[in-house]
Coordinates of C-alpha atoms in Angstrom, one line a residue:
X22 CA 106.7 41.0 73.4
X23 CA 106.0 38.8 76.3
X24 CA 103.3 38.7 79.2
X25 CA 102.9 37.5 82.4
X26 CA 100.7 35.8 84.5
X27 CA 98.5 36.9 87.6
X28 CA 95.7 35.8 89.9
X29 CA 93.5 36.6 92.6
X30 CA 90.8 35.2 94.9
X31 CA 87.5 36.1 95.8
X32 CA 85.6 35.2 98.5
X33 CA 82.0 35.9 96.7
X34 CA 80.2 34.6 99.9
X35 CA 81.0 37.9 101.5
X36 CA 82.2 39.9 99.2
X37 CA 85.9 40.4 100.5
X38 CA 89.6 39.1 99.3
X39 CA 90.6 36.2 100.3
X40 CA 93.6 35.9 101.9
X41 CA 96.3 32.7 103.2
X42 CA 95.1 31.1 100.5
X43 CA 98.2 28.6 98.7
X44 CA 98.3 28.5 94.8
X45 CA 100.7 25.8 93.2
X46 CA 101.7 26.8 89.4
X47 CA 102.4 24.6 87.1
X48 CA 103.3 23.9 83.4
X49 CA 102.0 20.7 82.0
X50 CA 103.8 19.0 79.1
X51 CA 102.6 15.6 77.4
X52 CA 100.6 14.9 80.6
X53 CA 103.5 15.3 82.8
X54 CA 102.8 18.1 85.1
X55 CA 106.2 20.0 86.6
X56 CA 106.2 22.3 89.3
X57 CA 106.9 26.1 88.7
X58 CA 106.1 27.8 92.1
X59 CA 104.2 28.2 95.2
X60 CA 102.8 31.1 96.3
X61 CA 100.3 33.0 98.8
X62 CA 97.2 35.0 98.6
X63 CA 97.6 38.4 100.4
X64 CA 95.4 40.7 102.3
X65 CA 93.9 41.7 99.0
X66 CA 93.6 38.0 97.7
X67 CA 96.3 38.7 95.4
X68 CA 99.9 37.4 95.6
X69 CA 103.0 39.4 96.2
X70 CA 104.7 38.5 93.4
X71 CA 103.5 37.7 89.7
X72 CA 103.1 33.9 89.0
X73 CA 105.0 34.6 85.7
X74 CA 107.0 37.4 85.5
X75 CA 107.8 38.6 82.0
X76 CA 111.3 37.1 82.2
X77 CA 109.6 33.6 83.1
X78 CA 106.9 34.1 80.8
X79 CA 106.3 31.3 78.2
X80 CA 103.5 29.6 76.1
X81 CA 101.8 26.1 76.9
X82 CA 99.7 24.3 79.3
X83 CA 99.3 25.2 82.9
X84 CA 97.6 24.2 86.0
X85 CA 96.8 26.7 89.2
X86 CA 95.8 24.6 92.1
X87 CA 94.4 26.7 94.4
X88 CA 94.4 25.3 98.4
X89 CA 90.9 26.5 99.6
X90 CA 90.2 23.8 102.4
X91 CA 91.8 25.5 105.2
X92 CA 90.3 29.2 104.3
X93 CA 86.9 27.7 103.6
X94 CA 87.5 25.6 107.5
X95 CA 88.0 28.9 109.0
X96 CA 85.3 30.5 107.3
X97 CA 82.4 27.9 107.6
X98 CA 82.9 28.1 111.7
X99 CA 81.4 31.6 111.6
X100 CA 78.7 30.5 109.5
X101 CA 75.9 28.0 111.5
X102 CA 74.9 26.8 108.2
X103 CA 77.9 24.9 107.0
X104 CA 78.3 21.7 108.0
X105 CA 80.9 19.9 105.6
X106 CA 83.4 20.8 103.2
X107 CA 83.2 20.8 99.7
X108 CA 86.0 21.8 98.5
X109 CA 89.7 21.4 99.5
X110 CA 91.9 22.1 96.2
X111 CA 90.5 23.6 93.3
X112 CA 92.7 22.8 90.2
X113 CA 92.1 25.0 87.5
X114 CA 94.1 24.1 83.8
X115 CA 94.5 26.7 81.3
X116 CA 96.6 27.2 77.7
X117 CA 98.6 30.4 77.4
X118 CA 98.4 30.4 73.8
X119 CA 99.6 34.3 73.1
X120 CA 102.5 36.9 74.2
X121 CA 100.0 39.1 76.4
X122 CA 98.7 39.3 80.0
X123 CA 97.1 36.4 81.8
X124 CA 94.5 37.3 84.9
X125 CA 93.5 33.9 86.3
X126 CA 90.8 34.9 89.2
X127 CA 89.1 32.5 91.3
X128 CA 85.7 33.7 92.8
X129 CA 84.9 31.2 95.3
X130 CA 82.4 30.4 98.2
X131 CA 81.6 27.6 100.0
X132 CA 79.5 25.4 97.6
X133 CA 80.6 27.0 94.1
X134 CA 83.7 28.6 92.7
X135 CA 84.3 30.2 88.9
X136 CA 87.2 31.4 86.9
X137 CA 87.6 33.6 83.8
X138 CA 90.5 35.2 81.9
X139 CA 90.7 39.2 83.2
X140 CA 93.1 41.7 82.2

């Protein structure tokens, strides 16, 4: 039995998926980050392939880095109240501790974000 790792990004300010956000995945071992892959969100806010497939899946510490700056800058041009960019990168560190599916979504707005373990 193994698992897989997936994600998606939802723009909670407008209630729609966030398209075009680059996401980097790293494994972390003894405080050393090792790049695994980079993917980009599609029109559904998801990546076209899984971050870790069943064959690639392994236990350990990881980091997802969501490159949200460009996306937020483009969205802020349409909203007059936004005067600056608070977040450029959103790092999310987590541990894969069992053989199951891990879904780590990002709920994003111009001045805040949250994440959780989904199914």
